[in-house]
mmCIF file of N, CA, C and O in Angstrom:
data_model
loop_
_atom_site.group_PDB
_atom_site.id
_atom_site.type_symbol
_atom_site.label_atom_id
_atom_site.label_comp_id
_atom_site.label_asym_id
_atom_site.label_seq_id
_atom_site.Cartn_x
_atom_site.Cartn_y
_atom_site.Cartn_z
ATOM 1 N N UNK A 1 52.508 149.576 76.162
ATOM 2 C CA UNK A 1 53.113 148.353 76.636
ATOM 3 C C UNK A 1 54.466 148.199 75.955
ATOM 4 O O UNK A 1 54.559 148.252 74.745
ATOM 5 N N UNK A 2 55.501 148.030 76.737
ATOM 6 C CA UNK A 2 56.849 147.829 76.217
ATOM 7 C C UNK A 2 57.335 146.493 76.712
ATOM 8 O O UNK A 2 57.313 146.212 77.906
ATOM 9 N N UNK A 3 57.759 145.616 75.808
ATOM 10 C CA UNK A 3 58.166 144.267 76.154
ATOM 11 C C UNK A 3 59.594 144.064 75.676
ATOM 12 O O UNK A 3 59.873 144.244 74.498
ATOM 13 N N UNK A 4 60.504 143.712 76.583
ATOM 14 C CA UNK A 4 61.916 143.554 76.249
ATOM 15 C C UNK A 4 62.400 142.159 76.610
ATOM 16 O O UNK A 4 62.852 141.925 77.720
ATOM 17 N N UNK A 5 62.307 141.189 75.702
ATOM 18 C CA UNK A 5 62.831 139.865 76.010
ATOM 19 C C UNK A 5 64.350 139.884 76.069
ATOM 20 O O UNK A 5 64.996 140.664 75.397
ATOM 21 N N UNK A 6 64.900 138.993 76.878
ATOM 22 C CA UNK A 6 66.350 138.892 77.034
ATOM 23 C C UNK A 6 66.709 137.432 77.212
ATOM 24 O O UNK A 6 66.163 136.760 78.079
ATOM 25 N N UNK A 7 67.616 136.906 76.404
ATOM 26 C CA UNK A 7 68.082 135.539 76.553
ATOM 27 C C UNK A 7 69.384 135.588 77.340
ATOM 28 O O UNK A 7 70.331 136.248 76.947
ATOM 29 N N UNK A 8 69.427 134.890 78.487
ATOM 30 C CA UNK A 8 70.566 135.042 79.382
ATOM 31 C C UNK A 8 70.785 133.785 80.213
ATOM 32 O O UNK A 8 70.136 132.774 80.016
ATOM 33 N N UNK A 9 71.675 133.858 81.195
ATOM 34 C CA UNK A 9 71.986 132.729 82.066
ATOM 35 C C UNK A 9 70.876 132.506 83.078
ATOM 36 O O UNK A 9 69.926 133.266 83.174
ATOM 37 N N UNK A 10 71.002 131.454 83.901
ATOM 38 C CA UNK A 10 69.988 131.135 84.911
ATOM 39 C C UNK A 10 69.934 132.163 86.036
ATOM 40 O O UNK A 10 68.965 132.230 86.769
ATOM 41 N N UNK A 11 70.958 132.951 86.216
ATOM 42 C CA UNK A 11 70.974 133.947 87.281
ATOM 43 C C UNK A 11 70.136 135.150 86.883
ATOM 44 O O UNK A 11 70.318 135.699 85.813
ATOM 45 N N UNK A 12 69.196 135.568 87.750
ATOM 46 C CA UNK A 12 68.412 136.759 87.405
ATOM 47 C C UNK A 12 69.305 137.986 87.330
ATOM 48 O O UNK A 12 70.068 138.248 88.252
ATOM 49 N N UNK A 13 69.259 138.712 86.235
ATOM 50 C CA UNK A 13 70.103 139.895 86.092
ATOM 51 C C UNK A 13 69.569 141.069 86.903
ATOM 52 O O UNK A 13 68.395 141.112 87.260
ATOM 53 N N UNK A 14 70.442 142.010 87.153
ATOM 54 C CA UNK A 14 70.047 143.226 87.855
ATOM 55 C C UNK A 14 69.204 144.084 86.910
ATOM 56 O O UNK A 14 69.521 144.235 85.747
ATOM 57 N N UNK A 15 68.152 144.634 87.409
ATOM 58 C CA UNK A 15 67.279 145.473 86.601
ATOM 59 C C UNK A 15 66.774 146.632 87.440
ATOM 60 O O UNK A 15 66.779 146.557 88.663
ATOM 61 N N UNK A 16 66.320 147.693 86.796
ATOM 62 C CA UNK A 16 65.792 148.854 87.496
ATOM 63 C C UNK A 16 64.285 148.759 87.721
ATOM 64 O O UNK A 16 63.691 149.654 88.296
ATOM 65 N N UNK A 17 63.675 147.677 87.268
ATOM 66 C CA UNK A 17 62.240 147.505 87.441
ATOM 67 C C UNK A 17 61.955 147.026 88.864
ATOM 68 O O UNK A 17 62.729 146.292 89.455
ATOM 69 N N UNK A 18 60.821 147.464 89.423
ATOM 70 C CA UNK A 18 60.545 147.256 90.841
ATOM 71 C C UNK A 18 59.957 145.898 91.206
ATOM 72 O O UNK A 18 60.066 145.468 92.345
ATOM 73 N N UNK A 19 59.310 145.201 90.279
ATOM 74 C CA UNK A 19 58.642 143.946 90.590
ATOM 75 C C UNK A 19 59.250 142.824 89.771
ATOM 76 O O UNK A 19 59.622 143.022 88.615
ATOM 77 N N UNK A 20 59.330 141.629 90.360
ATOM 78 C CA UNK A 20 59.877 140.493 89.623
ATOM 79 C C UNK A 20 59.438 139.189 90.265
ATOM 80 O O UNK A 20 59.131 139.137 91.457
ATOM 81 N N UNK A 21 59.423 138.141 89.441
ATOM 82 C CA UNK A 21 59.094 136.805 89.925
ATOM 83 C C UNK A 21 59.544 135.771 88.902
ATOM 84 O O UNK A 21 59.640 136.069 87.708
ATOM 85 N N UNK A 22 59.851 134.564 89.366
ATOM 86 C CA UNK A 22 60.067 133.444 88.470
ATOM 87 C C UNK A 22 58.702 132.923 88.047
ATOM 88 O O UNK A 22 57.780 132.857 88.864
ATOM 89 N N UNK A 23 58.550 132.533 86.793
ATOM 90 C CA UNK A 23 57.277 132.045 86.288
ATOM 91 C C UNK A 23 57.193 130.528 86.260
ATOM 92 O O UNK A 23 56.162 129.980 85.871
ATOM 93 N N UNK A 24 58.258 129.852 86.671
ATOM 94 C CA UNK A 24 58.258 128.393 86.644
ATOM 95 C C UNK A 24 59.084 127.844 87.802
ATOM 96 O O UNK A 24 59.942 128.537 88.342
ATOM 97 N N UNK A 25 58.840 126.608 88.220
ATOM 98 C CA UNK A 25 59.554 126.031 89.359
ATOM 99 C C UNK A 25 61.039 125.763 89.099
ATOM 100 O O UNK A 25 61.814 125.663 90.041
ATOM 101 N N UNK A 26 61.454 125.666 87.837
ATOM 102 C CA UNK A 26 62.869 125.414 87.542
ATOM 103 C C UNK A 26 63.683 126.691 87.397
ATOM 104 O O UNK A 26 64.861 126.645 87.060
ATOM 105 N N UNK A 27 63.076 127.849 87.642
ATOM 106 C CA UNK A 27 63.750 129.163 87.607
ATOM 107 C C UNK A 27 64.393 129.477 86.258
ATOM 108 O O UNK A 27 65.468 130.047 86.195
ATOM 109 N N UNK A 28 63.715 129.129 85.181
ATOM 110 C CA UNK A 28 64.225 129.425 83.844
ATOM 111 C C UNK A 28 63.542 130.632 83.206
ATOM 112 O O UNK A 28 64.050 131.191 82.255
ATOM 113 N N UNK A 29 62.377 131.032 83.725
ATOM 114 C CA UNK A 29 61.614 132.159 83.196
ATOM 115 C C UNK A 29 61.473 133.197 84.300
ATOM 116 O O UNK A 29 60.794 132.959 85.296
ATOM 117 N N UNK A 30 62.115 134.348 84.122
ATOM 118 C CA UNK A 30 62.136 135.388 85.144
ATOM 119 C C UNK A 30 61.518 136.654 84.571
ATOM 120 O O UNK A 30 62.003 137.197 83.583
ATOM 121 N N UNK A 31 60.448 137.117 85.184
ATOM 122 C CA UNK A 31 59.729 138.285 84.694
ATOM 123 C C UNK A 31 59.962 139.473 85.614
ATOM 124 O O UNK A 31 59.836 139.365 86.834
ATOM 125 N N UNK A 32 60.317 140.617 85.023
ATOM 126 C CA UNK A 32 60.428 141.903 85.726
ATOM 127 C C UNK A 32 59.353 142.808 85.143
ATOM 128 O O UNK A 32 59.077 142.760 83.943
ATOM 129 N N UNK A 33 58.769 143.679 85.964
ATOM 130 C CA UNK A 33 57.818 144.652 85.442
ATOM 131 C C UNK A 33 57.748 145.864 86.352
ATOM 132 O O UNK A 33 58.165 145.828 87.502
ATOM 133 N N UNK A 34 57.232 146.927 85.797
ATOM 134 C CA UNK A 34 57.063 148.169 86.535
ATOM 135 C C UNK A 34 56.071 149.037 85.778
ATOM 136 O O UNK A 34 55.799 148.802 84.603
ATOM 137 N N UNK A 35 55.535 150.020 86.446
ATOM 138 C CA UNK A 35 54.668 150.999 85.804
ATOM 139 C C UNK A 35 55.002 152.362 86.380
ATOM 140 O O UNK A 35 55.159 152.535 87.573
ATOM 141 N N UNK A 36 55.172 153.312 85.487
ATOM 142 C CA UNK A 36 55.518 154.674 85.900
ATOM 143 C C UNK A 36 54.366 155.629 85.663
ATOM 144 O O UNK A 36 54.323 156.688 86.216
ATOM 145 N N UNK A 37 53.483 155.242 84.829
ATOM 146 C CA UNK A 37 52.304 156.045 84.535
ATOM 147 C C UNK A 37 51.102 155.117 84.520
ATOM 148 O O UNK A 37 51.244 153.907 84.485
ATOM 149 N N UNK A 38 49.946 155.684 84.513
ATOM 150 C CA UNK A 38 48.725 154.896 84.530
ATOM 151 C C UNK A 38 48.612 153.963 83.326
ATOM 152 O O UNK A 38 48.127 152.847 83.440
ATOM 153 N N UNK A 39 49.052 154.419 82.163
ATOM 154 C CA UNK A 39 48.836 153.668 80.929
ATOM 155 C C UNK A 39 50.101 153.040 80.360
ATOM 156 O O UNK A 39 50.067 152.478 79.274
ATOM 157 N N UNK A 40 51.221 153.101 81.057
ATOM 158 C CA UNK A 40 52.474 152.580 80.531
ATOM 159 C C UNK A 40 53.067 151.568 81.493
ATOM 160 O O UNK A 40 53.288 151.869 82.663
ATOM 161 N N UNK A 41 53.303 150.350 80.995
ATOM 162 C CA UNK A 41 53.978 149.321 81.780
ATOM 163 C C UNK A 41 55.188 148.849 80.989
ATOM 164 O O UNK A 41 55.165 148.819 79.763
ATOM 165 N N UNK A 42 56.228 148.464 81.703
ATOM 166 C CA UNK A 42 57.427 147.928 81.071
ATOM 167 C C UNK A 42 57.641 146.523 81.603
ATOM 168 O O UNK A 42 57.563 146.288 82.807
ATOM 169 N N UNK A 43 57.897 145.584 80.689
ATOM 170 C CA UNK A 43 58.148 144.195 81.047
ATOM 171 C C UNK A 43 59.506 143.776 80.508
ATOM 172 O O UNK A 43 59.883 144.164 79.407
ATOM 173 N N UNK A 44 60.220 142.976 81.266
ATOM 174 C CA UNK A 44 61.419 142.294 80.795
ATOM 175 C C UNK A 44 61.235 140.824 81.138
ATOM 176 O O UNK A 44 60.929 140.483 82.273
ATOM 177 N N UNK A 45 61.404 139.969 80.162
ATOM 178 C CA UNK A 45 61.297 138.532 80.367
ATOM 179 C C UNK A 45 62.657 137.921 80.091
ATOM 180 O O UNK A 45 63.145 137.989 78.969
ATOM 181 N N UNK A 46 63.278 137.379 81.113
ATOM 182 C CA UNK A 46 64.601 136.766 80.997
ATOM 183 C C UNK A 46 64.413 135.249 80.980
ATOM 184 O O UNK A 46 63.842 134.689 81.913
ATOM 185 N N UNK A 47 64.890 134.623 79.906
ATOM 186 C CA UNK A 47 64.621 133.206 79.681
ATOM 187 C C UNK A 47 65.914 132.479 79.377
ATOM 188 O O UNK A 47 66.682 132.886 78.509
ATOM 189 N N UNK A 48 66.128 131.377 80.083
ATOM 190 C CA UNK A 48 67.272 130.513 79.791
ATOM 191 C C UNK A 48 66.816 129.487 78.755
ATOM 192 O O UNK A 48 65.964 128.646 79.035
ATOM 193 N N UNK A 49 67.351 129.600 77.535
ATOM 194 C CA UNK A 49 66.959 128.675 76.470
ATOM 195 C C UNK A 49 68.072 128.553 75.441
ATOM 196 O O UNK A 49 68.879 129.460 75.275
ATOM 197 N N UNK A 50 68.082 127.433 74.767
ATOM 198 C CA UNK A 50 68.972 127.231 73.627
ATOM 199 C C UNK A 50 68.166 127.128 72.337
ATOM 200 O O UNK A 50 68.711 126.834 71.295
ATOM 201 N N UNK A 51 66.870 127.333 72.418
ATOM 202 C CA UNK A 51 65.998 127.187 71.267
ATOM 203 C C UNK A 51 65.110 128.390 71.088
ATOM 204 O O UNK A 51 65.573 129.472 70.785
ATOM 205 N N UNK A 52 63.813 128.223 71.308
ATOM 206 C CA UNK A 52 62.857 129.305 71.117
ATOM 207 C C UNK A 52 61.903 129.347 72.295
ATOM 208 O O UNK A 52 61.801 128.414 73.070
ATOM 209 N N UNK A 53 61.180 130.460 72.403
ATOM 210 C CA UNK A 53 60.194 130.647 73.463
ATOM 211 C C UNK A 53 59.126 131.596 72.943
ATOM 212 O O UNK A 53 59.393 132.418 72.067
ATOM 213 N N UNK A 54 57.920 131.463 73.476
ATOM 214 C CA UNK A 54 56.830 132.365 73.111
ATOM 215 C C UNK A 54 56.150 132.845 74.378
ATOM 216 O O UNK A 54 56.096 132.129 75.377
ATOM 217 N N UNK A 55 55.656 134.059 74.341
ATOM 218 C CA UNK A 55 54.935 134.631 75.462
ATOM 219 C C UNK A 55 53.779 135.446 74.907
ATOM 220 O O UNK A 55 53.872 135.988 73.814
ATOM 221 N N UNK A 56 52.700 135.526 75.667
ATOM 222 C CA UNK A 56 51.553 136.272 75.195
ATOM 223 C C UNK A 56 50.901 137.087 76.289
ATOM 224 O O UNK A 56 51.011 136.767 77.467
ATOM 225 N N UNK A 57 50.237 138.149 75.879
ATOM 226 C CA UNK A 57 49.473 139.009 76.768
ATOM 227 C C UNK A 57 48.079 139.135 76.179
ATOM 228 O O UNK A 57 47.932 139.463 75.012
ATOM 229 N N UNK A 58 47.066 138.879 76.982
ATOM 230 C CA UNK A 58 45.709 138.961 76.487
ATOM 231 C C UNK A 58 44.760 139.492 77.547
ATOM 232 O O UNK A 58 45.098 139.545 78.728
ATOM 233 N N UNK A 59 43.564 139.860 77.126
ATOM 234 C CA UNK A 59 42.607 140.448 78.056
ATOM 235 C C UNK A 59 42.045 139.459 79.069
ATOM 236 O O UNK A 59 41.601 139.853 80.135
ATOM 237 N N UNK A 60 42.075 138.163 78.763
ATOM 238 C CA UNK A 60 41.470 137.164 79.662
ATOM 239 C C UNK A 60 42.457 136.090 80.099
ATOM 240 O O UNK A 60 42.059 135.095 80.697
ATOM 241 N N UNK A 61 43.739 136.239 79.788
ATOM 242 C CA UNK A 61 44.722 135.231 80.159
ATOM 243 C C UNK A 61 44.681 133.989 79.292
ATOM 244 O O UNK A 61 45.198 132.946 79.672
ATOM 245 N N UNK A 62 44.071 134.074 78.121
ATOM 246 C CA UNK A 62 43.987 132.953 77.200
ATOM 247 C C UNK A 62 44.506 133.367 75.832
ATOM 248 O O UNK A 62 44.633 134.552 75.534
ATOM 249 N N UNK A 63 44.801 132.392 74.977
ATOM 250 C CA UNK A 63 45.389 132.665 73.674
ATOM 251 C C UNK A 63 44.503 133.484 72.730
ATOM 252 O O UNK A 63 44.999 134.412 72.093
ATOM 253 N N UNK A 64 43.197 133.198 72.626
ATOM 254 C CA UNK A 64 42.396 134.025 71.712
ATOM 255 C C UNK A 64 42.448 135.511 72.088
ATOM 256 O O UNK A 64 42.380 135.860 73.265
ATOM 257 N N UNK A 65 42.626 136.353 71.091
ATOM 258 C CA UNK A 65 42.709 137.819 71.236
ATOM 259 C C UNK A 65 43.948 138.285 71.998
ATOM 260 O O UNK A 65 43.999 139.410 72.464
ATOM 261 N N UNK A 66 44.958 137.451 72.144
ATOM 262 C CA UNK A 66 46.172 137.884 72.846
ATOM 263 C C UNK A 66 47.230 138.346 71.849
ATOM 264 O O UNK A 66 47.193 137.998 70.673
ATOM 265 N N UNK A 67 48.155 139.137 72.321
ATOM 266 C CA UNK A 67 49.325 139.546 71.546
ATOM 267 C C UNK A 67 50.464 138.627 71.951
ATOM 268 O O UNK A 67 50.720 138.433 73.137
ATOM 269 N N UNK A 68 51.156 138.059 70.974
ATOM 270 C CA UNK A 68 52.225 137.111 71.286
ATOM 271 C C UNK A 68 53.565 137.583 70.730
ATOM 272 O O UNK A 68 53.630 138.286 69.720
ATOM 273 N N UNK A 69 54.612 137.190 71.417
ATOM 274 C CA UNK A 69 55.992 137.430 71.001
ATOM 275 C C UNK A 69 56.681 136.075 70.988
ATOM 276 O O UNK A 69 56.631 135.342 71.976
ATOM 277 N N UNK A 70 57.281 135.734 69.865
ATOM 278 C CA UNK A 70 58.058 134.507 69.744
ATOM 279 C C UNK A 70 59.492 134.911 69.449
ATOM 280 O O UNK A 70 59.739 135.773 68.625
ATOM 281 N N UNK A 71 60.423 134.288 70.148
ATOM 282 C CA UNK A 71 61.832 134.605 69.930
ATOM 283 C C UNK A 71 62.685 133.376 70.125
ATOM 284 O O UNK A 71 62.256 132.379 70.713
ATOM 285 N N UNK A 72 63.873 133.452 69.626
ATOM 286 C CA UNK A 72 64.768 132.316 69.758
ATOM 287 C C UNK A 72 66.186 132.654 69.372
ATOM 288 O O UNK A 72 66.522 133.797 69.071
ATOM 289 N N UNK A 73 66.999 131.613 69.370
ATOM 290 C CA UNK A 73 68.414 131.737 69.043
ATOM 291 C C UNK A 73 68.718 130.791 67.888
ATOM 292 O O UNK A 73 68.440 129.598 67.967
ATOM 293 N N UNK A 74 69.257 131.327 66.804
ATOM 294 C CA UNK A 74 69.683 130.510 65.678
ATOM 295 C C UNK A 74 70.979 129.779 66.034
ATOM 296 O O UNK A 74 71.670 130.160 66.988
ATOM 297 N N UNK A 75 71.341 128.723 65.284
ATOM 298 C CA UNK A 75 72.588 128.005 65.556
ATOM 299 C C UNK A 75 73.840 128.897 65.547
ATOM 300 O O UNK A 75 74.820 128.598 66.223
ATOM 301 N N UNK A 76 73.806 130.025 64.812
ATOM 302 C CA UNK A 76 74.960 130.925 64.784
ATOM 303 C C UNK A 76 74.920 131.947 65.937
ATOM 304 O O UNK A 76 75.646 132.917 65.942
ATOM 305 N N UNK A 77 73.992 131.729 66.921
ATOM 306 C CA UNK A 77 73.824 132.563 68.110
ATOM 307 C C UNK A 77 73.184 133.925 67.842
ATOM 308 O O UNK A 77 73.157 134.761 68.721
ATOM 309 N N UNK A 78 72.659 134.147 66.642
ATOM 310 C CA UNK A 78 71.896 135.379 66.422
ATOM 311 C C UNK A 78 70.476 135.169 66.969
ATOM 312 O O UNK A 78 69.971 134.056 67.028
ATOM 313 N N UNK A 79 69.841 136.247 67.374
ATOM 314 C CA UNK A 79 68.548 136.196 68.033
ATOM 315 C C UNK A 79 67.475 136.714 67.084
ATOM 316 O O UNK A 79 67.712 137.653 66.323
ATOM 317 N N UNK A 80 66.298 136.098 67.113
ATOM 318 C CA UNK A 80 65.180 136.563 66.294
ATOM 319 C C UNK A 80 63.935 136.747 67.146
ATOM 320 O O UNK A 80 63.794 136.112 68.192
ATOM 321 N N UNK A 81 63.034 137.639 66.707
ATOM 322 C CA UNK A 81 61.757 137.890 67.366
ATOM 323 C C UNK A 81 60.663 138.034 66.319
ATOM 324 O O UNK A 81 60.897 138.544 65.235
ATOM 325 N N UNK A 82 59.476 137.605 66.691
ATOM 326 C CA UNK A 82 58.308 137.779 65.853
ATOM 327 C C UNK A 82 57.157 138.197 66.751
ATOM 328 O O UNK A 82 56.922 137.581 67.799
ATOM 329 N N UNK A 83 56.430 139.233 66.372
ATOM 330 C CA UNK A 83 55.304 139.731 67.142
ATOM 331 C C UNK A 83 54.036 139.523 66.330
ATOM 332 O O UNK A 83 53.998 139.824 65.142
ATOM 333 N N UNK A 84 53.003 138.995 66.971
ATOM 334 C CA UNK A 84 51.722 138.830 66.268
ATOM 335 C C UNK A 84 50.570 139.102 67.192
ATOM 336 O O UNK A 84 50.689 139.167 68.369
#
């Protein structure tokens, strides 16, 4: 599993991944994904934010036993990520 978060504008960026969808009605969370092999998937999550965001992947679609990624933008515009 490869996860590539990207903080960007409201316009969905061009990507080479074959599948995509907005995850919210305000079009602020845009997910791209693709799979080239049976066991390898690539995800890109493009999020319009001035603060922080978290996303998770789990076996049942719930927080327990899921892998989470938290990221954000510091006031100096540097970006941080935390994986747990």
